[in-house]
CSV table of C-alpha atoms and ligand atoms in Angstrom, one decimal:
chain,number,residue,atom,x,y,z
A,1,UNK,CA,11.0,-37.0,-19.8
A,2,UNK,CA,10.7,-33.5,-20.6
A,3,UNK,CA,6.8,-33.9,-21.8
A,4,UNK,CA,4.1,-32.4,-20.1
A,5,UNK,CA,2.3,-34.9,-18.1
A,6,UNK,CA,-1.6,-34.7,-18.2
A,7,UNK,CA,-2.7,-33.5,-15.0
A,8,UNK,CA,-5.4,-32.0,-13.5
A,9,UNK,CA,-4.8,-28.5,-14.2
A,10,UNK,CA,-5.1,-25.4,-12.3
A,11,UNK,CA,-7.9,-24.2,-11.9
A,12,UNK,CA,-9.1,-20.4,-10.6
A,13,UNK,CA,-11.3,-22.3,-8.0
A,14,UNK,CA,-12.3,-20.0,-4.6
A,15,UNK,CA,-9.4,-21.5,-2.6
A,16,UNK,CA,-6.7,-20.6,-5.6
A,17,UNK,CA,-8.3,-17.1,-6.6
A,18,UNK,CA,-5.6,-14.6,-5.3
A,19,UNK,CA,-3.4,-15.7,-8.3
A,20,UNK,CA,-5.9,-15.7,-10.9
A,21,UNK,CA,-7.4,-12.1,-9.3
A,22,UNK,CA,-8.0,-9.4,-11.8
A,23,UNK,CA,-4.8,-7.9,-10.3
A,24,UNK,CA,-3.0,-7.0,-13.8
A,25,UNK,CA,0.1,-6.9,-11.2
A,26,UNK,CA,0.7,-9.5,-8.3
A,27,UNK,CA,2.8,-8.0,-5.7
A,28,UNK,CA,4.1,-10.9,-3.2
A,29,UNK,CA,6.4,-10.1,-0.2
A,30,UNK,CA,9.8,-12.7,-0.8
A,31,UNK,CA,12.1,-13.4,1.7
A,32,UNK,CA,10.5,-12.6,5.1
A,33,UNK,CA,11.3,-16.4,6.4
A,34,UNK,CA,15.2,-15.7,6.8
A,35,UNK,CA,16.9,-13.3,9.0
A,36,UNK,CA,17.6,-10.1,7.1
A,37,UNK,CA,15.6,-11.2,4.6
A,38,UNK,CA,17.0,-10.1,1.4
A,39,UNK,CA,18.8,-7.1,2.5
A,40,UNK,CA,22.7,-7.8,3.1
A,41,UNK,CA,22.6,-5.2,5.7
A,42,UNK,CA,23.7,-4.6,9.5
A,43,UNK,CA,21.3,-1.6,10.3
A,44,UNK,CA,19.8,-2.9,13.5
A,45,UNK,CA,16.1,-2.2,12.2
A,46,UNK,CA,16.9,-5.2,9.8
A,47,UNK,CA,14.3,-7.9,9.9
A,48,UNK,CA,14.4,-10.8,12.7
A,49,UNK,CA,13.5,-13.5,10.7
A,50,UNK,CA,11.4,-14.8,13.6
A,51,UNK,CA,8.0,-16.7,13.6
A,52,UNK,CA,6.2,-14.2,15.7
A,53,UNK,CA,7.1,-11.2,13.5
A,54,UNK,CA,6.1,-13.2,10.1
A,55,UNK,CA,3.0,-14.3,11.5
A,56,UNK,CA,2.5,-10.2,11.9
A,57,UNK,CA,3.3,-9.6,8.9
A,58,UNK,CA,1.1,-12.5,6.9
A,59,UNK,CA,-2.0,-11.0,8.8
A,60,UNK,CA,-1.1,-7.6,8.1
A,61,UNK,CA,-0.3,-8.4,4.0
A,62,UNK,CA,-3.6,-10.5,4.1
A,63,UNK,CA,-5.5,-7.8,5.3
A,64,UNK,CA,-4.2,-5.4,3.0
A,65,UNK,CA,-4.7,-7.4,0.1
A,66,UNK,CA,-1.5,-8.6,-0.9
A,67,UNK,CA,-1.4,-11.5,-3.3
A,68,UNK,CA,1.7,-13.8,-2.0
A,69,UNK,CA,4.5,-14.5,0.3
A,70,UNK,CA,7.3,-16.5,-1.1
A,71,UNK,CA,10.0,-17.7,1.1
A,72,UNK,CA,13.8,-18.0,0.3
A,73,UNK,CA,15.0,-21.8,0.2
A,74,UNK,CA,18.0,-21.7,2.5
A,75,UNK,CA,19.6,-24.0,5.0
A,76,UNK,CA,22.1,-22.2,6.6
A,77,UNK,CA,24.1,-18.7,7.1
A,78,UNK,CA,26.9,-17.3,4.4
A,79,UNK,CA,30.6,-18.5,4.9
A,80,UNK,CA,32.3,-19.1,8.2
A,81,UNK,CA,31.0,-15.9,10.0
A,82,UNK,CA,27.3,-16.0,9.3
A,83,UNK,CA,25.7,-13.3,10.0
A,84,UNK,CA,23.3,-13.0,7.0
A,85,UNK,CA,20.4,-15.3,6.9
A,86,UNK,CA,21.4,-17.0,9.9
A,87,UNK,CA,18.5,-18.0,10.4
A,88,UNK,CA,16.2,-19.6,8.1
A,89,UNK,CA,12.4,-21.2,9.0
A,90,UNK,CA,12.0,-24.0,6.5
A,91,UNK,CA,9.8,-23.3,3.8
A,92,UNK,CA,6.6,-25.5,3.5
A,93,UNK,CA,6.0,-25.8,7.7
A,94,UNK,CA,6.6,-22.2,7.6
A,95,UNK,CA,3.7,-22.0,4.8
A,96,UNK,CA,1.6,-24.2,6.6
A,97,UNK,CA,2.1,-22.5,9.6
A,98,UNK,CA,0.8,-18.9,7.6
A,99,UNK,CA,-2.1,-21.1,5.7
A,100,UNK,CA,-3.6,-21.9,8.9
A,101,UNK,CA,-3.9,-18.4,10.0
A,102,UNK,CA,-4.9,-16.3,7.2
A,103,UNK,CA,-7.8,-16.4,4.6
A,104,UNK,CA,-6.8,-15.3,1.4
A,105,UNK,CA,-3.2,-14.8,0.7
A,106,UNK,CA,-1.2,-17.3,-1.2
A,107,UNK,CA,1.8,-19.1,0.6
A,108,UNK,CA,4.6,-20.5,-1.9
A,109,UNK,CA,6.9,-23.0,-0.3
A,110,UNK,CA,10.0,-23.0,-1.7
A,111,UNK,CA,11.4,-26.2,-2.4
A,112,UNK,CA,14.9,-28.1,-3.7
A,113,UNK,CA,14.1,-30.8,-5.8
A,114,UNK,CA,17.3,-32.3,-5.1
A,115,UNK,CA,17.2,-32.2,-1.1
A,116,UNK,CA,13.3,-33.3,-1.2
A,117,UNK,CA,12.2,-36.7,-1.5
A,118,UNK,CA,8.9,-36.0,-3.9
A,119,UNK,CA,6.8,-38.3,-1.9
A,120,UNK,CA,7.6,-36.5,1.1
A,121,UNK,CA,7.5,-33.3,-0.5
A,122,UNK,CA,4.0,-34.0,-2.8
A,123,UNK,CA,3.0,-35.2,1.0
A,124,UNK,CA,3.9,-32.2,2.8
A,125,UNK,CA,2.6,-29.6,0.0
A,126,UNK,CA,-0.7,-31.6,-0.1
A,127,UNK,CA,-0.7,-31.1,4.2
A,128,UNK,CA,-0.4,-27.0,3.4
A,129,UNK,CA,-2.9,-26.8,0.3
A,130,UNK,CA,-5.7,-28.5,2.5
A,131,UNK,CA,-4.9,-26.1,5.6
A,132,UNK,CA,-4.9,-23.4,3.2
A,133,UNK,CA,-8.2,-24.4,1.9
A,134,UNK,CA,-6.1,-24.4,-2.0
A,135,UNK,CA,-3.9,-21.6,-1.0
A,136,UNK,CA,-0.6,-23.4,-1.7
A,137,UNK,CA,1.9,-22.4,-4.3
A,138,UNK,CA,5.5,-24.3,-5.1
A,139,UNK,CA,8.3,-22.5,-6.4
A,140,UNK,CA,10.5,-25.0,-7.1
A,141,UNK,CA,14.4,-24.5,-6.8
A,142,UNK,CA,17.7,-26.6,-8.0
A,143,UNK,CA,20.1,-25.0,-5.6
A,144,UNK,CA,23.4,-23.7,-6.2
A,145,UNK,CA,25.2,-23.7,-2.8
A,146,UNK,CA,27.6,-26.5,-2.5
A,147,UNK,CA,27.9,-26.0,1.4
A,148,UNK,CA,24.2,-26.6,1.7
A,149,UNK,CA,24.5,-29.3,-0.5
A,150,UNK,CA,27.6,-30.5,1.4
A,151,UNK,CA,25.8,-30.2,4.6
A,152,UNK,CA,23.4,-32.2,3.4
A,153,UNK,CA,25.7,-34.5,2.3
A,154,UNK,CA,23.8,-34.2,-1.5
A,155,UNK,CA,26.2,-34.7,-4.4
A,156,UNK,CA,25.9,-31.2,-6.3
A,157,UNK,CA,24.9,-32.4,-9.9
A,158,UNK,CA,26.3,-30.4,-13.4
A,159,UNK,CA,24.0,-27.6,-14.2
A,160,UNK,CA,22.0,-29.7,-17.2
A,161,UNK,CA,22.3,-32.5,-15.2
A,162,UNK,CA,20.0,-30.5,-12.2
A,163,UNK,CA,17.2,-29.7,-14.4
A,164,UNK,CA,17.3,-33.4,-15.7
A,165,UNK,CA,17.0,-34.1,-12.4
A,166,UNK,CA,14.2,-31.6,-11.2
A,167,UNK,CA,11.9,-32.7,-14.6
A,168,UNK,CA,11.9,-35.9,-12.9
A,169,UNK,CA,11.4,-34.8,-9.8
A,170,UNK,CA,8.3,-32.3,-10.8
A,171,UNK,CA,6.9,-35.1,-12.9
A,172,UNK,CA,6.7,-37.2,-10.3
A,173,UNK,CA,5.0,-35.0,-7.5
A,174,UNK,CA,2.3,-33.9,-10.5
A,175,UNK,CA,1.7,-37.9,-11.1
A,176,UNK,CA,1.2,-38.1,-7.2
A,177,UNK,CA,-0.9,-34.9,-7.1
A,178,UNK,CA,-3.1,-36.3,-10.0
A,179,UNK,CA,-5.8,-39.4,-10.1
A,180,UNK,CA,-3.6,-42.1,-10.7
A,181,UNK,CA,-4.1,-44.9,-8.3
A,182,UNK,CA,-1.3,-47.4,-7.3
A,183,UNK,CA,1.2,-47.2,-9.8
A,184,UNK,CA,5.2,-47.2,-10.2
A,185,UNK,CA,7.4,-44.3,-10.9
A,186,UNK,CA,10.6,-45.5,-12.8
A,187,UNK,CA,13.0,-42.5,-14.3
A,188,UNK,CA,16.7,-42.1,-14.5
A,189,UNK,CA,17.1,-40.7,-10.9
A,190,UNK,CA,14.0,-42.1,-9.3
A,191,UNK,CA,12.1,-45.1,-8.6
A,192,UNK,CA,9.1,-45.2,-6.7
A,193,UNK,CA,7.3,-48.5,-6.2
A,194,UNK,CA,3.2,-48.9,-5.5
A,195,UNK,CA,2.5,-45.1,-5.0
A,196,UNK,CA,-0.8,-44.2,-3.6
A,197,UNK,CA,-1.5,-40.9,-2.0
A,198,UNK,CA,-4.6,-39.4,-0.9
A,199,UNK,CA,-5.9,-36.8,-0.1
A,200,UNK,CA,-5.2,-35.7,-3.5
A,201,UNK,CA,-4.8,-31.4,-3.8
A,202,UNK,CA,-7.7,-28.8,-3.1
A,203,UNK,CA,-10.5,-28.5,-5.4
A,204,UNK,CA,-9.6,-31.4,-8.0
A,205,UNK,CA,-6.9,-28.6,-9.4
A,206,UNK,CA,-3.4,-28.4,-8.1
A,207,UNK,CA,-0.6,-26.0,-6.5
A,208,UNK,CA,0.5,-23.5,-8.9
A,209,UNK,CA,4.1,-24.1,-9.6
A,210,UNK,CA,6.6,-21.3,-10.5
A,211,UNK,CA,10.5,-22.3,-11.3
A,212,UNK,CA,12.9,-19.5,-10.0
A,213,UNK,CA,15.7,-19.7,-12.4
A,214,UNK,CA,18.2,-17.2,-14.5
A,215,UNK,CA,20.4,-19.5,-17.2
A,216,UNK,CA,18.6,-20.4,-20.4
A,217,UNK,CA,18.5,-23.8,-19.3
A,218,UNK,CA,16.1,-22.7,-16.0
A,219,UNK,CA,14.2,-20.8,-18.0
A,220,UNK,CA,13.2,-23.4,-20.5
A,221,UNK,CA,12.6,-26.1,-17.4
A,222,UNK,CA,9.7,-22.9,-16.7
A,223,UNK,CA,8.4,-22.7,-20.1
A,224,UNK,CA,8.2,-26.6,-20.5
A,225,UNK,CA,6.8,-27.1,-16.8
A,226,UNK,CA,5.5,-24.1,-14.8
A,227,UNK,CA,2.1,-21.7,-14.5
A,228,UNK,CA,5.1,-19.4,-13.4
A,229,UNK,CA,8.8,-18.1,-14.4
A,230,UNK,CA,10.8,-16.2,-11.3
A,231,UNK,CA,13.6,-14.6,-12.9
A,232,UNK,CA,15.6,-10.9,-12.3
A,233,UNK,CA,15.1,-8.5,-14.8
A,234,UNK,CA,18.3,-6.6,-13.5
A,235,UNK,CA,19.9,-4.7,-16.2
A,236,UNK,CA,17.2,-5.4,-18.9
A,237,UNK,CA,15.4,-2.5,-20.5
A,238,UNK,CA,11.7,-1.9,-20.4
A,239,UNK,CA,11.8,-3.2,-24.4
A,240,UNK,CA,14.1,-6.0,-23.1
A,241,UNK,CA,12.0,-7.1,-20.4
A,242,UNK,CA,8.8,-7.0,-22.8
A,243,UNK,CA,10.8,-8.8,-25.7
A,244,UNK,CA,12.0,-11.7,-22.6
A,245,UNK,CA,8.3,-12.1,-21.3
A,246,UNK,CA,6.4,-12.1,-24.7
A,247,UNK,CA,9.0,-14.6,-26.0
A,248,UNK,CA,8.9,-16.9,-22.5
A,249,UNK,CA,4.6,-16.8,-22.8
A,250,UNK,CA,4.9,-17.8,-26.4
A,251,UNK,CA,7.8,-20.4,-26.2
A,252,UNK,CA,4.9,-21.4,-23.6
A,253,UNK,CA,2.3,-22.1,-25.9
A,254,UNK,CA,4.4,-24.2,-27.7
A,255,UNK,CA,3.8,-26.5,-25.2
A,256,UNK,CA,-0.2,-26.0,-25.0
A,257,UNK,CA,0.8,-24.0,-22.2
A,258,UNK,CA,0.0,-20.4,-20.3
A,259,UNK,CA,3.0,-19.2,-18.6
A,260,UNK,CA,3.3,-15.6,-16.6
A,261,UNK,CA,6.6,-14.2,-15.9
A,262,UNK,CA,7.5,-13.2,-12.2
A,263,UNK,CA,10.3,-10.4,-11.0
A,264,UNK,CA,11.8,-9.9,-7.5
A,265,UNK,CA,12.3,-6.1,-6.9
A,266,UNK,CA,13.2,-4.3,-3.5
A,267,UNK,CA,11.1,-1.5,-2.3
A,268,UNK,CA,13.0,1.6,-0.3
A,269,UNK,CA,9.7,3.9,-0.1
A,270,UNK,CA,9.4,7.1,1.9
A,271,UNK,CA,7.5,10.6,1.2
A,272,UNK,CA,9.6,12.4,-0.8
A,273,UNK,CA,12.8,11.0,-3.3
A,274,UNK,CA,15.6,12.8,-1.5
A,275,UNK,CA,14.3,10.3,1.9
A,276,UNK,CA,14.2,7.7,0.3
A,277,UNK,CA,17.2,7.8,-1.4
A,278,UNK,CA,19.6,8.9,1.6
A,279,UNK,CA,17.8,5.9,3.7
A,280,UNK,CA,19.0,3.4,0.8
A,281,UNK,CA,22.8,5.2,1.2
A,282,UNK,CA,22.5,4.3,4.9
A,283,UNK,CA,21.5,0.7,4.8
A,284,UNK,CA,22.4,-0.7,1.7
A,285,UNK,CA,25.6,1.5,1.0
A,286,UNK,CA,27.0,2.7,4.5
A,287,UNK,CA,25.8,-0.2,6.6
A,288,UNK,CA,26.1,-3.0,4.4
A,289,UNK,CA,27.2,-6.5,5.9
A,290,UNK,CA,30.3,-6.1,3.2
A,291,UNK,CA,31.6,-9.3,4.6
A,292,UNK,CA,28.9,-11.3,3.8
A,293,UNK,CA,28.2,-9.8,0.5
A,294,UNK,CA,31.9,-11.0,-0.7
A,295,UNK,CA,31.3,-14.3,0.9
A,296,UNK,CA,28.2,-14.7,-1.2
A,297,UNK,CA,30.1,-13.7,-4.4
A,298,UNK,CA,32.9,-15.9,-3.5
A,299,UNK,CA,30.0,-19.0,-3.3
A,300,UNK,CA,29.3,-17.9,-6.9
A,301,UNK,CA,32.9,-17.6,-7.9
A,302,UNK,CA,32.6,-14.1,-8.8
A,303,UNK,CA,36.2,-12.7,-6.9
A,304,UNK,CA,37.7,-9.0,-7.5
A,305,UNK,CA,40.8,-11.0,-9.2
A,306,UNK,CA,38.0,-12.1,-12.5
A,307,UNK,CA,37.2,-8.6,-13.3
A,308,UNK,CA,37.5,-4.8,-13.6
A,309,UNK,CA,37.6,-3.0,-10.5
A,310,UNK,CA,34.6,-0.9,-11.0
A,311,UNK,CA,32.6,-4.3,-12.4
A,312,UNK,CA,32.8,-6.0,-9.0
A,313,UNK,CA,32.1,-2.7,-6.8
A,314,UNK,CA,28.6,-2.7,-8.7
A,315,UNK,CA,28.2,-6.5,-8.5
A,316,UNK,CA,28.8,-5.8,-4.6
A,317,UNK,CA,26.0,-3.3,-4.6
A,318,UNK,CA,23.3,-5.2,-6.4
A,319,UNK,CA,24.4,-8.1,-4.2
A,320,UNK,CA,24.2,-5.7,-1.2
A,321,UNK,CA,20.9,-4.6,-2.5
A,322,UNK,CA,18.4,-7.4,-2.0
A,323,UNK,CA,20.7,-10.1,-3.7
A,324,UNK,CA,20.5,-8.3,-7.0
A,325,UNK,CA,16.8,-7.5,-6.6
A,326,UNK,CA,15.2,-4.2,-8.9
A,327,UNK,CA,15.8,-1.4,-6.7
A,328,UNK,CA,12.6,0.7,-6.8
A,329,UNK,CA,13.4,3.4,-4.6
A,330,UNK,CA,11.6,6.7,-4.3
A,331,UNK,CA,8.6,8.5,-3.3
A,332,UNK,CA,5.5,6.3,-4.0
A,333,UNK,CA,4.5,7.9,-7.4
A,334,UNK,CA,7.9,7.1,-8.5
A,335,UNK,CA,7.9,3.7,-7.1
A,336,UNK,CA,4.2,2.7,-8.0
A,337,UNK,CA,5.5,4.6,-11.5
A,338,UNK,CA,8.4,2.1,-11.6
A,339,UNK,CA,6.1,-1.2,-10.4
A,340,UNK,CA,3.4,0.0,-13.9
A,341,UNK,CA,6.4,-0.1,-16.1
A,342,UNK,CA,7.1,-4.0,-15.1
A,343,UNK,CA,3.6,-4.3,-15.8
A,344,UNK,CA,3.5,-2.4,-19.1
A,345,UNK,CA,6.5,-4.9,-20.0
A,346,UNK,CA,4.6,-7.8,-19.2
A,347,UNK,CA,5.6,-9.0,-16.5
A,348,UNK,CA,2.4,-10.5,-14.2
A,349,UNK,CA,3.7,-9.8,-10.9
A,350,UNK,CA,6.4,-9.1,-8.6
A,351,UNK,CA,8.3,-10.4,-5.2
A,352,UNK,CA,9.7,-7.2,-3.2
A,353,UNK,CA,11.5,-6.8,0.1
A,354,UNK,CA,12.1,-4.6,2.6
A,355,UNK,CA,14.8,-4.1,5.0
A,356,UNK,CA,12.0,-4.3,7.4
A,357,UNK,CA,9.3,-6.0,5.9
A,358,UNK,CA,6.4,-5.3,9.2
A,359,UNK,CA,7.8,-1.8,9.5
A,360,UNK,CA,7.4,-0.7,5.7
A,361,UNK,CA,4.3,-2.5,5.1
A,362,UNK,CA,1.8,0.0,6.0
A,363,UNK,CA,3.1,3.0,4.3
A,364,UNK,CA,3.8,0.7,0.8
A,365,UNK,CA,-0.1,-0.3,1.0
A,366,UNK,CA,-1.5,2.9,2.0
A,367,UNK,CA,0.2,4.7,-0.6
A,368,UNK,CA,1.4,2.4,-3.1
A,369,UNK,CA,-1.9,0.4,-3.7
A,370,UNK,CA,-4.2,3.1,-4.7
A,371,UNK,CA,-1.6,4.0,-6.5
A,372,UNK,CA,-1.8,1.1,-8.1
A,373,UNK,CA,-5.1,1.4,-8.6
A,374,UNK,CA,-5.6,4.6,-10.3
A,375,UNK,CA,-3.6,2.9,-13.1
A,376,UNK,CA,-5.5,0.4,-13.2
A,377,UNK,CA,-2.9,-2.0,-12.3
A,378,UNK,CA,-4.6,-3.4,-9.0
A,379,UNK,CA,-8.6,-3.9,-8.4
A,380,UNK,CA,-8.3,-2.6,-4.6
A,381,UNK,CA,-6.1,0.3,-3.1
B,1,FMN,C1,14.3,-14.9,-8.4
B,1,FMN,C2,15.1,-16.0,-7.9
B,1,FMN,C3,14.9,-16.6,-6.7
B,1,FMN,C4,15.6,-17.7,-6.2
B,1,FMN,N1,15.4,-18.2,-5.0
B,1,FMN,C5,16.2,-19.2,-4.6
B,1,FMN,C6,16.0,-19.8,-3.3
B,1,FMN,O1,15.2,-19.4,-2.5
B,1,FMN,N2,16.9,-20.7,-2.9
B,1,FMN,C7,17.9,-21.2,-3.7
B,1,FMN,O2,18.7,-22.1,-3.3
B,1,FMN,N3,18.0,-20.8,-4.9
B,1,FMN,C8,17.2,-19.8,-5.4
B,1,FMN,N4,17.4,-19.3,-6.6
B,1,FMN,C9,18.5,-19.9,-7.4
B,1,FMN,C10,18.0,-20.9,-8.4
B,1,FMN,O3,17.5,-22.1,-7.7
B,1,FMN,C11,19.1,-21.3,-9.4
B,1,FMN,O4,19.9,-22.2,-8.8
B,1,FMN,C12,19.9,-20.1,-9.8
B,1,FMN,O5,19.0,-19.1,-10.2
B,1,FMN,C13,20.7,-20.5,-11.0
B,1,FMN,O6,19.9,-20.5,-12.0
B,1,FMN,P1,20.1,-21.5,-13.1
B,1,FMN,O7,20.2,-22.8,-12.5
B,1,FMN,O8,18.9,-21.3,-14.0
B,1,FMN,O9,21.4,-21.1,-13.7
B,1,FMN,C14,16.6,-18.2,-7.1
B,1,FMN,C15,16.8,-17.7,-8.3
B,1,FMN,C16,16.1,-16.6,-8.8
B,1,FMN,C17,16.4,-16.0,-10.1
């Protein structure tokens, strides 16, 4: 296992074009499935969650050219009080659901290898990329949170032991995706008997697949396996950043492979700096769900007991911020500014939030965009 299996590979057919678009940087909205999205906040703007207000905002994002919407993989609210993310639309009927009523936009689903079957998923994916006339993307996920997994009633495996498990996984759904007829699937963790599954993925191509991971382990599961690497550059320098993505893309073509390197960032955007600013004191400082941001450490067994004092206050703020997203917060020459610095690093494109995604959408693409596109970063403003 491990090996690359010899696929069908992507290809920038019509239906699959908004990630191979000359767009030297993707911007995707993540998040906007769950209820407050990524913001751990309780101002009462914060985003519903709700179907009707992401159907909005997919035919608003279409419209104004954005290239993706990824969704969070989550099953159910933080720690006994659950506020944040209480509610969560599950990720590839929530894509299939956006597919069917746009025309260009990409839909990821996000998807636990562990809790999915890969017939069922390969299956379900299949469903979207065909309603989506080739406009399905998977971002696969291993999971980390033992209630989900509990509630699930899914043993939790050791952290190797996931991505063992996930190669097998993602090999399989590939082999279903691809031109093999009628044949077994016997691994370690899975064995399938007499698989046959038609229709097979737009195009003669298939999904692009992006891995969202941070330990070194995740990351070489991306390099051996993905078009795609998710990953937090919080904390990294522009010269780190560049020095992660060239080494990822060339690690990459070890494998005979083209990898592009994907950040999440969260976007606080308003006319001038000073705005912008005092509106990120207010929701993400002053009126943060505190309770839940602790609860969310705690599920990562990051307590105030295991470190400094001033150590965990900051971890509490990047958690409070978009779950440790890049802040980019400022006018929108600064925050275009800070988007053409990812790109100079490398990076090929970018997941942001809002507090309230609908609500912030127009003024980010009427004045970020063109921004964008002065510096030659984006084809249309
Ligand atoms: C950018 C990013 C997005 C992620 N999105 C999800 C998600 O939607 N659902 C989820 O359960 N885990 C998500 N994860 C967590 C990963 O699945 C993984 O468990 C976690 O990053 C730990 O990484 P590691 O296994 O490489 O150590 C995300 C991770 C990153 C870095």
């Amino acid at each position: 296992m491990g090996k690359e299996i010899q696929v069908l590979r992507p290809a920038p057919d019509p239906g699959r074009s908004q990630m191979y678009n000359d767009n030297a940087l993707k911007i995707g909205f993540f998040g906007a499935n769950c209820s407050s999205g990524r913001a751990v906040t309780l101002v009462s703007e914060r985003w519903t969650g709700s179907w009707q207000d992401n159907l909005e905002l997919a035919c608003l994002a279409d419209e104004a050219g954005i290239d993706f919407l990824l969704p969070i993989a989550r099953w159910k609210a933080y720690g006994p009080r659950g506020d944040y993310q209480a509610a969560t639309l599950e990720t590839i009927t929530w894509a299939t659901g956006l597919l069917a009523t746009t025309r260009r936009i990409t839909v990821f689903g996000t998807v636990h290898a562990p809790l999915f079957n890969p017939i069922m998923a390969a299956k379900q994916m299949v469903t979207a990329d065909h309603i989506g006339d080739g406009r399905f993307g998977l971002n696969v996920v291993v999971g980390w949170n033992e209630g989900e997994f509990e509630m699930f009633g899914v043993r939790q495996r050791d952290h190797e032991a996931r991505y063992q498990y996930a190669q097998e996984w993602l090999d399989a759904v590939k082999l279903i995706w691809s031109e093999r007829e009628n044949f077994d699937f016997a691994g370690e963790f899975l064995t399938h008997k007499g698989i046959r599954a038609h229709p097979k993925p737009v195009g003669r191509s298939r999904p692009l697949i992006m891995n969202a991971g941070a330990s070194p382990t995740g990351r070489a599961f991306a390099v051996r396996n993905c078009d795609a690497f998710f990953t937090n550059v919080m904390g990294l320098s522009i010269a780190q950043q560049s020095v992660a993505v060239r080494d990822a893309k060339a690690e990459a073509r070890t494998y005979d492979r083209e990898l592009e390197v994907f950040t999440v960032g969260v976007v606080t955007c308003r006319p001038t700096v000073k705005e912008a600013e005092d509106y990120y004191h207010y929701a993400t400082e002053e009126h943060a769900d505190w309770t839940s941001v602790d609860e969310i450490l705690a599920a990562k067994n990051i307590t105030a007991s295991q470190m400094a004092a001033d150590k965990f206050q900051k971890l509490r703020r990047q958690q409070a911020n978009g779950m440790g997203g890049l802040p980019l917060v400022g006018d929108p020459d600064a925050v275009a500014g800070q988007l053409a610095q990812l790109a100079e690093a490398g990076l090929r494109g970018i997941g942001i939030s809002f507090v309230n995604y609908r609500d912030e959408l127009p003024y980010f693409c009427d004045e970020v965009l063109p921004r964008l596109k002065r510096l030659g970063l984006r084809e249309h403003g």
